[in-house]
PDB file of C-alpha atoms and ligand atoms in Angstrom:
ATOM      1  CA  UNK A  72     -25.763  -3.625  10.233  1.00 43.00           C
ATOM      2  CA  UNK A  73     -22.595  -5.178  11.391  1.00 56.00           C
ATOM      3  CA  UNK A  74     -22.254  -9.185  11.692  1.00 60.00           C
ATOM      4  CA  UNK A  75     -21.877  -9.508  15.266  1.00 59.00           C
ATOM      5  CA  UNK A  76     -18.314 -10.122  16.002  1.00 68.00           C
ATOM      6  CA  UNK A  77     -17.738 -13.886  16.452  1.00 81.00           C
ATOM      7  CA  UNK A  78     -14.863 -15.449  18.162  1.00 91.00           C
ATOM      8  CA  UNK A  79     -12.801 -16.839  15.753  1.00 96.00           C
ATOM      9  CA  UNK A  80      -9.873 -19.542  16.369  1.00 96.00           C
ATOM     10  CA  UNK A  81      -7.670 -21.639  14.291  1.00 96.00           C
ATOM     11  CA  UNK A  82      -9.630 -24.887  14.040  1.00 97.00           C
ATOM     12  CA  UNK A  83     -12.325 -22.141  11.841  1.00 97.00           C
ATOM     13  CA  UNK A  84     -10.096 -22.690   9.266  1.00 98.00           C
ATOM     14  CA  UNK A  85      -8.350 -24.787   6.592  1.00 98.00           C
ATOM     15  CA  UNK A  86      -4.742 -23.945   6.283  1.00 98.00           C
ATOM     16  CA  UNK A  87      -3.831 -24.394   2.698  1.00 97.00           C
ATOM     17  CA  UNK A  88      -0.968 -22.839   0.917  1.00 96.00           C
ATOM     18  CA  UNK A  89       1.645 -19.933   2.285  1.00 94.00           C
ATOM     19  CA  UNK A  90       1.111 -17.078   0.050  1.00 92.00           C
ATOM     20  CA  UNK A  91       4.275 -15.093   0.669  1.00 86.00           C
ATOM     21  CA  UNK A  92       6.289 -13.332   3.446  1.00 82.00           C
ATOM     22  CA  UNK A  93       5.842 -10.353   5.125  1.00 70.00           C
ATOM     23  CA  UNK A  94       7.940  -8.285   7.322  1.00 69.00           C
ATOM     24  CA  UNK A  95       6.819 -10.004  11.034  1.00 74.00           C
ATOM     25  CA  UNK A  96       5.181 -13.352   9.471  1.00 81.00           C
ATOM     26  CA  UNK A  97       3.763 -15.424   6.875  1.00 90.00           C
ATOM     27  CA  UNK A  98       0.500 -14.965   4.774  1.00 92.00           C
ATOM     28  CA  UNK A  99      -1.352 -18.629   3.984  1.00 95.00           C
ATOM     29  CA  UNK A 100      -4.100 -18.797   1.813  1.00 97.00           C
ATOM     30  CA  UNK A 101      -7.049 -20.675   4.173  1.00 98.00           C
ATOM     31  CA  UNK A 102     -10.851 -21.276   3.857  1.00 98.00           C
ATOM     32  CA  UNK A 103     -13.345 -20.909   7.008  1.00 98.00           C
ATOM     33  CA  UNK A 104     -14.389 -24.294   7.306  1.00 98.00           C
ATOM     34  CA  UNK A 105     -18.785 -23.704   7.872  1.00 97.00           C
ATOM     35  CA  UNK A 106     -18.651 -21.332   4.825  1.00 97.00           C
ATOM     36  CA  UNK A 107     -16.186 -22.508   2.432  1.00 98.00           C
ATOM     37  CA  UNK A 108     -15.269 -18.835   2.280  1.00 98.00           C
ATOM     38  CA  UNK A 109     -11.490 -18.234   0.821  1.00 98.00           C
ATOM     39  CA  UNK A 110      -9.269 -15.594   2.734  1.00 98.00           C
ATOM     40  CA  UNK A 111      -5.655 -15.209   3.543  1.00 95.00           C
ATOM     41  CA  UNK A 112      -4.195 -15.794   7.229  1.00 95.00           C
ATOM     42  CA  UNK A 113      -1.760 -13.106   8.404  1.00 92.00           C
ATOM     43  CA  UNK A 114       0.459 -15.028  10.688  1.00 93.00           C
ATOM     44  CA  UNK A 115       2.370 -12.927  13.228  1.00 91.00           C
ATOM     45  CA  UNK A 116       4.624 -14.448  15.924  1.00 90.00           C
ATOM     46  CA  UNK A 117       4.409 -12.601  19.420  1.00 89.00           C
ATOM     47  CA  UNK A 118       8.294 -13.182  19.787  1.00 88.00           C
ATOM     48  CA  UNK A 119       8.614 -11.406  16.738  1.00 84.00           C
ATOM     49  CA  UNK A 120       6.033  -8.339  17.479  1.00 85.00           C
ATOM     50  CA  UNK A 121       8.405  -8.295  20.702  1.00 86.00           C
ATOM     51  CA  UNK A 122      11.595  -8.017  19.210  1.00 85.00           C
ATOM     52  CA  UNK A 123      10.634  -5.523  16.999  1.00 83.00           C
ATOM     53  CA  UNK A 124       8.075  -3.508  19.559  1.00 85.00           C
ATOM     54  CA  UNK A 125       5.619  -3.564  17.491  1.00 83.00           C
ATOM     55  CA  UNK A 126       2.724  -4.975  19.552  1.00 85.00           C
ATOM     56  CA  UNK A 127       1.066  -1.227  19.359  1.00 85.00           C
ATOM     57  CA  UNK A 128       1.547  -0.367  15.620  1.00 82.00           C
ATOM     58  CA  UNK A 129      -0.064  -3.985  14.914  1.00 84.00           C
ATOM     59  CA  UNK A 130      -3.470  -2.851  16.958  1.00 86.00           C
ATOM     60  CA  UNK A 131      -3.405   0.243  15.451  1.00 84.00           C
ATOM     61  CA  UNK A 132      -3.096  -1.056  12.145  1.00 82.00           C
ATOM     62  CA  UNK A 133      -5.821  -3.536  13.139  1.00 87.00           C
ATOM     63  CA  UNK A 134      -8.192  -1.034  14.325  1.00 88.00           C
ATOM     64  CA  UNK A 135      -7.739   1.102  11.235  1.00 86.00           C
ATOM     65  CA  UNK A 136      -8.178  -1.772   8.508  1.00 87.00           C
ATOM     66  CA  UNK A 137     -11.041  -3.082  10.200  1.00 90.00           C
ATOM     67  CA  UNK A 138     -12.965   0.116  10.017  1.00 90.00           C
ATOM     68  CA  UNK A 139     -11.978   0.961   6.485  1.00 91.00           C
ATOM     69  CA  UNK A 140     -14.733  -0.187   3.969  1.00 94.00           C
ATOM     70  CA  UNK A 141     -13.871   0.818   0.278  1.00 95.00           C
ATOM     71  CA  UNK A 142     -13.171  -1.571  -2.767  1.00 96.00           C
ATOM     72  CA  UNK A 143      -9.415  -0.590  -3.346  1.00 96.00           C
ATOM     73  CA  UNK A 144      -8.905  -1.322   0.596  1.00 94.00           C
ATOM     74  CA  UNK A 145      -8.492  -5.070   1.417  1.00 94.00           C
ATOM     75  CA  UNK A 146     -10.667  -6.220   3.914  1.00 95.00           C
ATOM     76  CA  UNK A 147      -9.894  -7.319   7.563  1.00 93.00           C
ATOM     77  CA  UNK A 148     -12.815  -9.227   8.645  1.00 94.00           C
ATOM     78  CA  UNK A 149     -10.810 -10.148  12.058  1.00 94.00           C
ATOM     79  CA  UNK A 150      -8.317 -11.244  14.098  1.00 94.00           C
ATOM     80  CA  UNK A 151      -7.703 -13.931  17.012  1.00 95.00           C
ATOM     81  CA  UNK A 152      -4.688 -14.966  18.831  1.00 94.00           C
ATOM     82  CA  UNK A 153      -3.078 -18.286  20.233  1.00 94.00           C
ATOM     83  CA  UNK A 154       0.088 -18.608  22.843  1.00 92.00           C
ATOM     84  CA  UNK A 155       2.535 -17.222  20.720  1.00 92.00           C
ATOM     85  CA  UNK A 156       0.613 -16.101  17.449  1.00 93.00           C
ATOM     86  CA  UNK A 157      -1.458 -12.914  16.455  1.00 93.00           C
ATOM     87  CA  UNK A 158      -3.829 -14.303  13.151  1.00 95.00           C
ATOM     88  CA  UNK A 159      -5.489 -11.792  11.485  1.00 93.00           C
ATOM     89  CA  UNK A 160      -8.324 -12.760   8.776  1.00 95.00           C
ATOM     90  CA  UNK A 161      -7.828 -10.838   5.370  1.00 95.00           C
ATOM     91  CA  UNK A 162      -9.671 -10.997   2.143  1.00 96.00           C
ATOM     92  CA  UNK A 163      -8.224 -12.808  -0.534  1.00 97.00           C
ATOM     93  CA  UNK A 164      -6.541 -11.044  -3.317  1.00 96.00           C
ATOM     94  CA  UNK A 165      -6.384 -13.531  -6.144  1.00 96.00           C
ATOM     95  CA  UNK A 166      -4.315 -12.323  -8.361  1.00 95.00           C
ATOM     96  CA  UNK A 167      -1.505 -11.224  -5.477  1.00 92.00           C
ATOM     97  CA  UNK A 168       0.932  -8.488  -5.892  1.00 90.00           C
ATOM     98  CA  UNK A 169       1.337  -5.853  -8.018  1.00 92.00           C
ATOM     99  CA  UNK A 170       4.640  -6.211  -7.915  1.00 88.00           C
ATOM    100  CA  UNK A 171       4.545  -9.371  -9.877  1.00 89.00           C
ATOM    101  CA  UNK A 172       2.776  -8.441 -12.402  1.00 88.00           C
ATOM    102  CA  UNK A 173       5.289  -5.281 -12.642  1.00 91.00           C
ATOM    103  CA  UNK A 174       8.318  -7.108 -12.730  1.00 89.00           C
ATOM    104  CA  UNK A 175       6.711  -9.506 -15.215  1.00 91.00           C
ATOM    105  CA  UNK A 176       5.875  -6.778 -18.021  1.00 91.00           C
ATOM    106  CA  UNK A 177       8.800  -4.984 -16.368  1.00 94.00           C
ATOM    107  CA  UNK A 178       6.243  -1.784 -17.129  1.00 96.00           C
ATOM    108  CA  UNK A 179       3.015  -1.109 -17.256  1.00 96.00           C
ATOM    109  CA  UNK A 180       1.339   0.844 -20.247  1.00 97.00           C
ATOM    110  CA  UNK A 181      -0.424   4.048 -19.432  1.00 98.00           C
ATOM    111  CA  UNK A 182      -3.824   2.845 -19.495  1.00 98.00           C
ATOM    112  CA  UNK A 183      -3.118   0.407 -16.787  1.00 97.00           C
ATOM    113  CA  UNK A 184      -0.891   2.643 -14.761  1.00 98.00           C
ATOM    114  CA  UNK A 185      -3.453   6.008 -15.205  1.00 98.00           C
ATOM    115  CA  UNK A 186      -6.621   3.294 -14.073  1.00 98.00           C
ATOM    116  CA  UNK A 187      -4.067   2.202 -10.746  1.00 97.00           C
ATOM    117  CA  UNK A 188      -3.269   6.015  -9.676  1.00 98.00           C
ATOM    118  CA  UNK A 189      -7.084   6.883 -10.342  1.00 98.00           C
ATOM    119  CA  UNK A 190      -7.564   3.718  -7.717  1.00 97.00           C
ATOM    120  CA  UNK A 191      -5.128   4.537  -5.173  1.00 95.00           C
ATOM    121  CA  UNK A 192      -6.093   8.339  -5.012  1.00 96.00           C
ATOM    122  CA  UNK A 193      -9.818   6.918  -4.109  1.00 95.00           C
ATOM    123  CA  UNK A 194      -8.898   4.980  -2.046  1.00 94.00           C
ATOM    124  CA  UNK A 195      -6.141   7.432  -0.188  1.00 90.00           C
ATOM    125  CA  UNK A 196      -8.992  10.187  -0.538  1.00 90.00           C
ATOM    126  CA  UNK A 197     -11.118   7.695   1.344  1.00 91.00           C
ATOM    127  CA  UNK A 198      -8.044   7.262   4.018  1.00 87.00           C
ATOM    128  CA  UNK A 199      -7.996  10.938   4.543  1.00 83.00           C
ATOM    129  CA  UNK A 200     -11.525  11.613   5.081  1.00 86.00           C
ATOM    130  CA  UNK A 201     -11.290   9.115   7.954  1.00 84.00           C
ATOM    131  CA  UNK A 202      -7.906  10.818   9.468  1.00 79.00           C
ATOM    132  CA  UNK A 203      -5.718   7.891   7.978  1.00 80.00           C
ATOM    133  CA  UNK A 204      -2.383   8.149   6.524  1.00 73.00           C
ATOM    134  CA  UNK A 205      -0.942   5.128   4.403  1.00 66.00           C
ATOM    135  CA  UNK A 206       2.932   6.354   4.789  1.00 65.00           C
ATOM    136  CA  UNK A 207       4.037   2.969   3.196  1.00 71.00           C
ATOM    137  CA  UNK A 208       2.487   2.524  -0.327  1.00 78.00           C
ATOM    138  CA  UNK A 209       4.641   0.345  -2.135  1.00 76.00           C
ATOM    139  CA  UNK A 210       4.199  -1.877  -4.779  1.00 77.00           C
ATOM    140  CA  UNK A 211       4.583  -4.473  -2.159  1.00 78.00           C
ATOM    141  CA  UNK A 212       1.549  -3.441  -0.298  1.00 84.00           C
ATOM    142  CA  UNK A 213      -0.354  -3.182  -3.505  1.00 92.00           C
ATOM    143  CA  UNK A 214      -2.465  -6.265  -4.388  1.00 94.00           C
ATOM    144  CA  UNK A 215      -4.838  -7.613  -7.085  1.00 96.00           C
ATOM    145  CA  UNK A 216      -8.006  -9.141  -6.780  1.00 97.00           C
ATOM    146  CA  UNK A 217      -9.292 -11.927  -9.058  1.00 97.00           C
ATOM    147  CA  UNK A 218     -10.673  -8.792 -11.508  1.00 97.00           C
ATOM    148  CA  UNK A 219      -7.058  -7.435 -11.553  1.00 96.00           C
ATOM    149  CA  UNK A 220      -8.543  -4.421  -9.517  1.00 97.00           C
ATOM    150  CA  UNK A 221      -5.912  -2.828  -7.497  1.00 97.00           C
ATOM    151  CA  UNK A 222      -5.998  -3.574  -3.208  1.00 95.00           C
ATOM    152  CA  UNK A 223      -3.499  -1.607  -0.651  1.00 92.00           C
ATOM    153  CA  UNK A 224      -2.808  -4.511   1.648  1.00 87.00           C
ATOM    154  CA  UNK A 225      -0.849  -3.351   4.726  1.00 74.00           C
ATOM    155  CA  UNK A 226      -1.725  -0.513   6.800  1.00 67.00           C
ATOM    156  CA  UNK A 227       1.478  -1.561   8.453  1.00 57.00           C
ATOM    157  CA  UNK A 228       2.902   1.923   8.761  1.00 51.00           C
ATOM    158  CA  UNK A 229      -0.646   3.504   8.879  1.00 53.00           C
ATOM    159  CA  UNK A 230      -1.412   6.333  11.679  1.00 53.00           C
ATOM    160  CA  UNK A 231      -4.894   7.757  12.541  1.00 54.00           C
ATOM    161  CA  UNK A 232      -3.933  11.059  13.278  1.00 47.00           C
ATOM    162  CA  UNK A 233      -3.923  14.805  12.327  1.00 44.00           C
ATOM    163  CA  UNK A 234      -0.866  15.698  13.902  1.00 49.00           C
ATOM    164  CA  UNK A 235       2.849  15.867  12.089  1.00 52.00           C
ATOM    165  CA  UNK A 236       4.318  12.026  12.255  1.00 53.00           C
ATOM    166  CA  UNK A 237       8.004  11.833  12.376  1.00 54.00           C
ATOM    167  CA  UNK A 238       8.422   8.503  12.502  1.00 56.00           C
ATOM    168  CA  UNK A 239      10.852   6.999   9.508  1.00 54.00           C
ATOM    169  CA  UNK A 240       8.818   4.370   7.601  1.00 59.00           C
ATOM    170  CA  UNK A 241       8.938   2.834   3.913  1.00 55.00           C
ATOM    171  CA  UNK A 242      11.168   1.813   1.551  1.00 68.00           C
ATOM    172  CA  UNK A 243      13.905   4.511   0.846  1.00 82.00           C
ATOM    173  CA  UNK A 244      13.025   4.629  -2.751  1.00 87.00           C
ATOM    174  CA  UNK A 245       9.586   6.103  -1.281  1.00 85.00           C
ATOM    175  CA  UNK A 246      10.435   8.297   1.216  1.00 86.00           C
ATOM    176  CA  UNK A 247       9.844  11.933   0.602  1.00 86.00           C
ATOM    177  CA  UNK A 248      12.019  14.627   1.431  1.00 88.00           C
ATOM    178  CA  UNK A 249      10.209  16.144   4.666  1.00 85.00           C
ATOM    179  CA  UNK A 250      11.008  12.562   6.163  1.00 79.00           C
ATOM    180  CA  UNK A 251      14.709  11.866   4.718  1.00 79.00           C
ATOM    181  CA  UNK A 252      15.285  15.251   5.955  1.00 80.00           C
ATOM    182  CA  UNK A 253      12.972  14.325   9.340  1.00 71.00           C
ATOM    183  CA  UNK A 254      10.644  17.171   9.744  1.00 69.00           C
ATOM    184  CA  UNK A 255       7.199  16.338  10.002  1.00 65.00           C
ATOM    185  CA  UNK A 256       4.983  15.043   7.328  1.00 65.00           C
ATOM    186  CA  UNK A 257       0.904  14.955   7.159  1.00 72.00           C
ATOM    187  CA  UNK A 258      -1.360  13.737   4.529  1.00 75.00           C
ATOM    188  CA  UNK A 259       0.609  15.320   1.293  1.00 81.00           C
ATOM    189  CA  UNK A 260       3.449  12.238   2.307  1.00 79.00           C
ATOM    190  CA  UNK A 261       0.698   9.653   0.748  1.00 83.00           C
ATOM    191  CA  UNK A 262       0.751  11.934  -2.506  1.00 90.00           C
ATOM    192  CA  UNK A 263       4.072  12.175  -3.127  1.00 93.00           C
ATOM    193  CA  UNK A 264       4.448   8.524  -2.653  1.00 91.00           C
ATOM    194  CA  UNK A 265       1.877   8.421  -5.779  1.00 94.00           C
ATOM    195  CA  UNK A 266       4.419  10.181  -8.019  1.00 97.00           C
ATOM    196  CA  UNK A 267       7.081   7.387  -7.092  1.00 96.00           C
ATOM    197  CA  UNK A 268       4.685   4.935  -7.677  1.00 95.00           C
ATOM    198  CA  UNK A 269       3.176   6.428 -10.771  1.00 97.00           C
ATOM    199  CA  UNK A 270       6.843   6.712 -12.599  1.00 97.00           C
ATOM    200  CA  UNK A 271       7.695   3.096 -11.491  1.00 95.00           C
ATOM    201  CA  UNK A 272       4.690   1.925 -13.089  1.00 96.00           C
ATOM    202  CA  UNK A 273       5.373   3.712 -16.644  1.00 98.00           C
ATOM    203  CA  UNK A 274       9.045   3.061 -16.537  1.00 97.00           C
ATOM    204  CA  UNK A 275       9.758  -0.070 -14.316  1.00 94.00           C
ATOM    205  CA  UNK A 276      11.736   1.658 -12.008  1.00 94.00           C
ATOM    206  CA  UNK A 277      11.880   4.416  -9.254  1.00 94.00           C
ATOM    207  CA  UNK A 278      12.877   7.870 -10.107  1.00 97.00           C
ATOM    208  CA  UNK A 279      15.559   8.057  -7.623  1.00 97.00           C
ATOM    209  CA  UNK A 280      17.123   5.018  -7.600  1.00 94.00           C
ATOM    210  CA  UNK A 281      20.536   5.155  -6.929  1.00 93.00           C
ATOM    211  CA  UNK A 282      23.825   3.075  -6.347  1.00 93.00           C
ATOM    212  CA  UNK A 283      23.995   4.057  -2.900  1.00 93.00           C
ATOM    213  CA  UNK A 284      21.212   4.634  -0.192  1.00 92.00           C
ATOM    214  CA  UNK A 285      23.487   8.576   0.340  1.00 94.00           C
ATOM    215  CA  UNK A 286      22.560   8.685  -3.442  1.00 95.00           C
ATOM    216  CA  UNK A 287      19.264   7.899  -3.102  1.00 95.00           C
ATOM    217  CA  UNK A 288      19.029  10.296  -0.110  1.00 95.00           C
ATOM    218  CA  UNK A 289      20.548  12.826  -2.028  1.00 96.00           C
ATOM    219  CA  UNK A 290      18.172  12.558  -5.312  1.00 97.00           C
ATOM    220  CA  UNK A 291      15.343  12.386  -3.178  1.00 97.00           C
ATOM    221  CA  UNK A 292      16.548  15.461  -1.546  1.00 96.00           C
ATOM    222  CA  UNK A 293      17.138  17.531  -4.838  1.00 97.00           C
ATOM    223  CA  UNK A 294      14.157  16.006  -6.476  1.00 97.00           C
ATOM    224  CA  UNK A 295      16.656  15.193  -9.082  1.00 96.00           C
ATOM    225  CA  UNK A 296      13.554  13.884 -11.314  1.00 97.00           C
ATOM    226  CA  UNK A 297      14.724  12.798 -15.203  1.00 96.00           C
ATOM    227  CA  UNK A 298      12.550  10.537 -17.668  1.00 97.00           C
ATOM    228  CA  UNK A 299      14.686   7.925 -20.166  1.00 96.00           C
ATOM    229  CA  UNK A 300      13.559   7.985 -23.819  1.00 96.00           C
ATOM    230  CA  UNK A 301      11.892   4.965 -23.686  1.00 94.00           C
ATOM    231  CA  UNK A 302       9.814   3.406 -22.862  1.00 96.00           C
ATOM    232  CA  UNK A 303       7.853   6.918 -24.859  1.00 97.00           C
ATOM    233  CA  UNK A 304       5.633   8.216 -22.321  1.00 98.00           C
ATOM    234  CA  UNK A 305       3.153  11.150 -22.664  1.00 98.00           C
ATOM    235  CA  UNK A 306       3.556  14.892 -21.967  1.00 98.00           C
ATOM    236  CA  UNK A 307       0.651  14.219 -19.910  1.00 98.00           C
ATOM    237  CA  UNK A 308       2.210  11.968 -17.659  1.00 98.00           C
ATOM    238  CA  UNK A 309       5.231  13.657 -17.174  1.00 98.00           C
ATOM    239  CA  UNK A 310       3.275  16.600 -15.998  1.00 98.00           C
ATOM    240  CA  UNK A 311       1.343  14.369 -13.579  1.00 98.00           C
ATOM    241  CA  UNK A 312       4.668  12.919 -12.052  1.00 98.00           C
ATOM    242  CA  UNK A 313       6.379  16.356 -12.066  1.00 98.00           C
ATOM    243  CA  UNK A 314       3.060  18.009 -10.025  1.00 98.00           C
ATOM    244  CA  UNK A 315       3.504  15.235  -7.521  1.00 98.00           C
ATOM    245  CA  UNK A 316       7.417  14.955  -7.317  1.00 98.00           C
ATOM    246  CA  UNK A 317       7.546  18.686  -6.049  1.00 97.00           C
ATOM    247  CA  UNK A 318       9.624  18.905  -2.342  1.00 96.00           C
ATOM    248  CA  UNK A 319       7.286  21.331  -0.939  1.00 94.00           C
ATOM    249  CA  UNK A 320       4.119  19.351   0.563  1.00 92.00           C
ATOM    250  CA  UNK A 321       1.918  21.924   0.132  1.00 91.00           C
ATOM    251  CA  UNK A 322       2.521  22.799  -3.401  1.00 95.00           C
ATOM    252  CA  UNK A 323       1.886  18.797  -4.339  1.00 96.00           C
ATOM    253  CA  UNK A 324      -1.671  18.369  -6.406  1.00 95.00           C
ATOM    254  CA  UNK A 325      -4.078  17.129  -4.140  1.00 93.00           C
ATOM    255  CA  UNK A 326      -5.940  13.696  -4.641  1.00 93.00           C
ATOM    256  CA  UNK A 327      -8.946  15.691  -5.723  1.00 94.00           C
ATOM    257  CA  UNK A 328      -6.432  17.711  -8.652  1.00 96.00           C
ATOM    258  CA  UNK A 329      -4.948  14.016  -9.610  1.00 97.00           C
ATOM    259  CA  UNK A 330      -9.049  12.498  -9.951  1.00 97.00           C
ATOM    260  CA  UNK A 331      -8.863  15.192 -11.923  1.00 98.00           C
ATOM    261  CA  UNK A 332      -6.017  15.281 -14.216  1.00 98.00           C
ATOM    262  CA  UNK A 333      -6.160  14.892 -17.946  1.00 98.00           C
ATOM    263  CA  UNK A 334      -3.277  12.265 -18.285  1.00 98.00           C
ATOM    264  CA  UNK A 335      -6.110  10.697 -15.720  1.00 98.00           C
ATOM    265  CA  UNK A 336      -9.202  11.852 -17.213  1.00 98.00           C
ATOM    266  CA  UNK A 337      -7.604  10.831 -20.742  1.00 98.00           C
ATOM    267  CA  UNK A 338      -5.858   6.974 -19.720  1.00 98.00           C
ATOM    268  CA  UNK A 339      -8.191   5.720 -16.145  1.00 98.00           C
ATOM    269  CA  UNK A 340     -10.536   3.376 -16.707  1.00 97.00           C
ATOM    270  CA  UNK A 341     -13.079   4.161 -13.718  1.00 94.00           C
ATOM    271  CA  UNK A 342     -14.298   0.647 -13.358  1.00 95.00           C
ATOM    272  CA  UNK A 343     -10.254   0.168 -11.845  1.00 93.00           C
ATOM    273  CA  UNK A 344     -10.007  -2.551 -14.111  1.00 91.00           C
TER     274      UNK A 344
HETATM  275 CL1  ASH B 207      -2.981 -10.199   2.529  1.00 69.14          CL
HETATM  276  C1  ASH B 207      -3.180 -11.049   1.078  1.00 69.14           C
HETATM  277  C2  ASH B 207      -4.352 -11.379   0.457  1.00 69.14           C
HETATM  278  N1  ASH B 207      -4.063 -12.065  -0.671  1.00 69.14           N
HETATM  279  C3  ASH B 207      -2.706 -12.151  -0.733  1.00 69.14           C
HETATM  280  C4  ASH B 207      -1.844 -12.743  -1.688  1.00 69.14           C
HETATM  281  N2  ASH B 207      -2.408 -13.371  -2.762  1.00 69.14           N
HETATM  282  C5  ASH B 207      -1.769 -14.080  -3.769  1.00 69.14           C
HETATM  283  C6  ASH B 207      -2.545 -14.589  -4.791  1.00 69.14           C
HETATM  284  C7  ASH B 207      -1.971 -15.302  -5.844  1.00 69.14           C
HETATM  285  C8  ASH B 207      -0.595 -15.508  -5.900  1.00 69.14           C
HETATM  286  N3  ASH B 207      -0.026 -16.230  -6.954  1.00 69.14           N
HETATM  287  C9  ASH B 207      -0.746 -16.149  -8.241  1.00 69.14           C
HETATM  288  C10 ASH B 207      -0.165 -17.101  -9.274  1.00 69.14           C
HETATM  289  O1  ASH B 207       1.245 -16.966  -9.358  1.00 69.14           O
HETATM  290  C11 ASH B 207       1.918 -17.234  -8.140  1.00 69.14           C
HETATM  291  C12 ASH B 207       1.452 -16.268  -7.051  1.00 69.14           C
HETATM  292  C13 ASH B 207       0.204 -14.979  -4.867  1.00 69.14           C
HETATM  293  C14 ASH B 207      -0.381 -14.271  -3.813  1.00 69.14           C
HETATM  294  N4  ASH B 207      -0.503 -12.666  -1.511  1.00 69.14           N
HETATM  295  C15 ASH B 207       0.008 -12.024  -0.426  1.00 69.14           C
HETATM  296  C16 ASH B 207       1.455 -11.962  -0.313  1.00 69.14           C
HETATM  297  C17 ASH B 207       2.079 -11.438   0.812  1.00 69.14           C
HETATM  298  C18 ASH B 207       3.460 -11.399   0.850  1.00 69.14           C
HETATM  299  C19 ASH B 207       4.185 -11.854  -0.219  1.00 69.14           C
HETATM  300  N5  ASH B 207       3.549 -12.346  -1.300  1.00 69.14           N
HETATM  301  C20 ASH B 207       2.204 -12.384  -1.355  1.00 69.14           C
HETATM  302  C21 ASH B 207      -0.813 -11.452   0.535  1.00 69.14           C
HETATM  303  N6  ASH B 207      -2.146 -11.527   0.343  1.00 69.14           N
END
């Protein structure tokens, strides 16, 4: 039964605190005034949607994170708009990014990093069933809630759609090689973005980070895939990674093979915790 949807406006809330930056605006931490309820205000300037055309990719992502109920998916619970800003009304994530806390242990041990994968390919597996494709998980879109459970944040790049996308989105580090070398990508793009993110949390870094971004292009292309010494991580894991890292989409494991996994099976701690 959904809570009819109310009219929201600026003078609902309590402005406290900006959060961080994203791409097109700011993120404050507010409270709705009647309920005392916490959230976080996405702050997007039209000027800026209009500069960077993305007026349409913001509705869409609006539509899709609005419909999308699952607790490794942060919640939009709505959106309003004054003369020159677009607000939309996100749940809280306490303990913020993942990133942080990456950069802060500089990497994560394999407990951690299994229970995060076995979160993200729920909640991706959840994305798919409902035609949605991330494109853009980063550790940047990857937030923590006051439990330290694991929230993607921005369906920024996200597309509802069956059909091949071609458009270039993400973070070079994450793009996979049907996009760097532009032919179409579908679902498998989400999974292969789970091997980046899978090696950066176990060794604190991307596989195919280079000097250059040709470098990077070029590693990416070759999935020129090594693992250091150290930090010592498990034939397991390695195997995950290399059955993820693979350039052809269709031979990448599927969500349902990574649930499954014994480096998974082994490390994940299903309450995502
Ligand atoms: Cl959407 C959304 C919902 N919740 C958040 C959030 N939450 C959050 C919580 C706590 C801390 N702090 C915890 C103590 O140490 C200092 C940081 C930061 C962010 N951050 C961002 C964000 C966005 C861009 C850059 N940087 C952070 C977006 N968010």
């Amino acid at each position: 039964n959904e809570s009819p949807k109310r009219q929201w406006s600026l003078k609902d809330f309590d402005v406290g605190k900006p959060l961080g930056k994203g791409k097109f605006g700011r993120v404050y931490l507010a409270r709705e005034v009647r309920s005392k309820y916490i959230v976080a205000l996405k702050v997007i300037f039209r000027e800026q949607m209009k500069k960077y055309g993305i007026h349409r990719q913001l509705m869409r992502e609006m539509e899709i994170q609005t419909s999308l109920r699952h607790p490794n998916i942060l919640r939009l619970y709505g959106w309003f708009h004054d003369a020159e800003r677009i607000f939309m009304i996100l749940e809280y994530a306490h303990r913020g990014e993942l990133y942080r806390e990456l950069r802060k242990n500089g990497h994560l041990s394999e407990k951690q990093a299994a229970t995060y994968m076995l979160s993200l390919a729920q909640a991706l597996a959840y994305c798919h069933e409902k035609d949605v494709i991330h494109r853009d998980i980063k550790p940047e879109n990857l937030l923590l809630d006051h439990e330290g459970r694991l929230k993607i944040g921005d369906f920024g790049w996200a597309v509802q759609s069956r059909s091949k996308r071609y458009t270039m989105c993400g973070t070079l580090d994450y793009l996979a090689p049907e996009m760097v070398e532009n032919k179409g990508h579908d679902f498998a793009i989400d999974n292969w973005t789970m091997g980046i993110l899978c090696y950066e949390f176990l060794y604190g870094v991307p596989p195919f980070e280079a000097e250059s971004q040709n470098d990077t292009f070029k590693r990416i292309r070759k999935v020129e895939l090594n693992f250091p010494s150290t930090p010592h991580i498990s034939t397991e894991a390695k195997d995950l990674i290399g059955r993820l890292l693979v350039k052809d989409a269709s031979k990448r494991l599927s969500l349902q093979e990574i649930v499954e996994h014994p480096w998974i099976i082994k490390n994940a701690d299903p309450s995502g915790i």
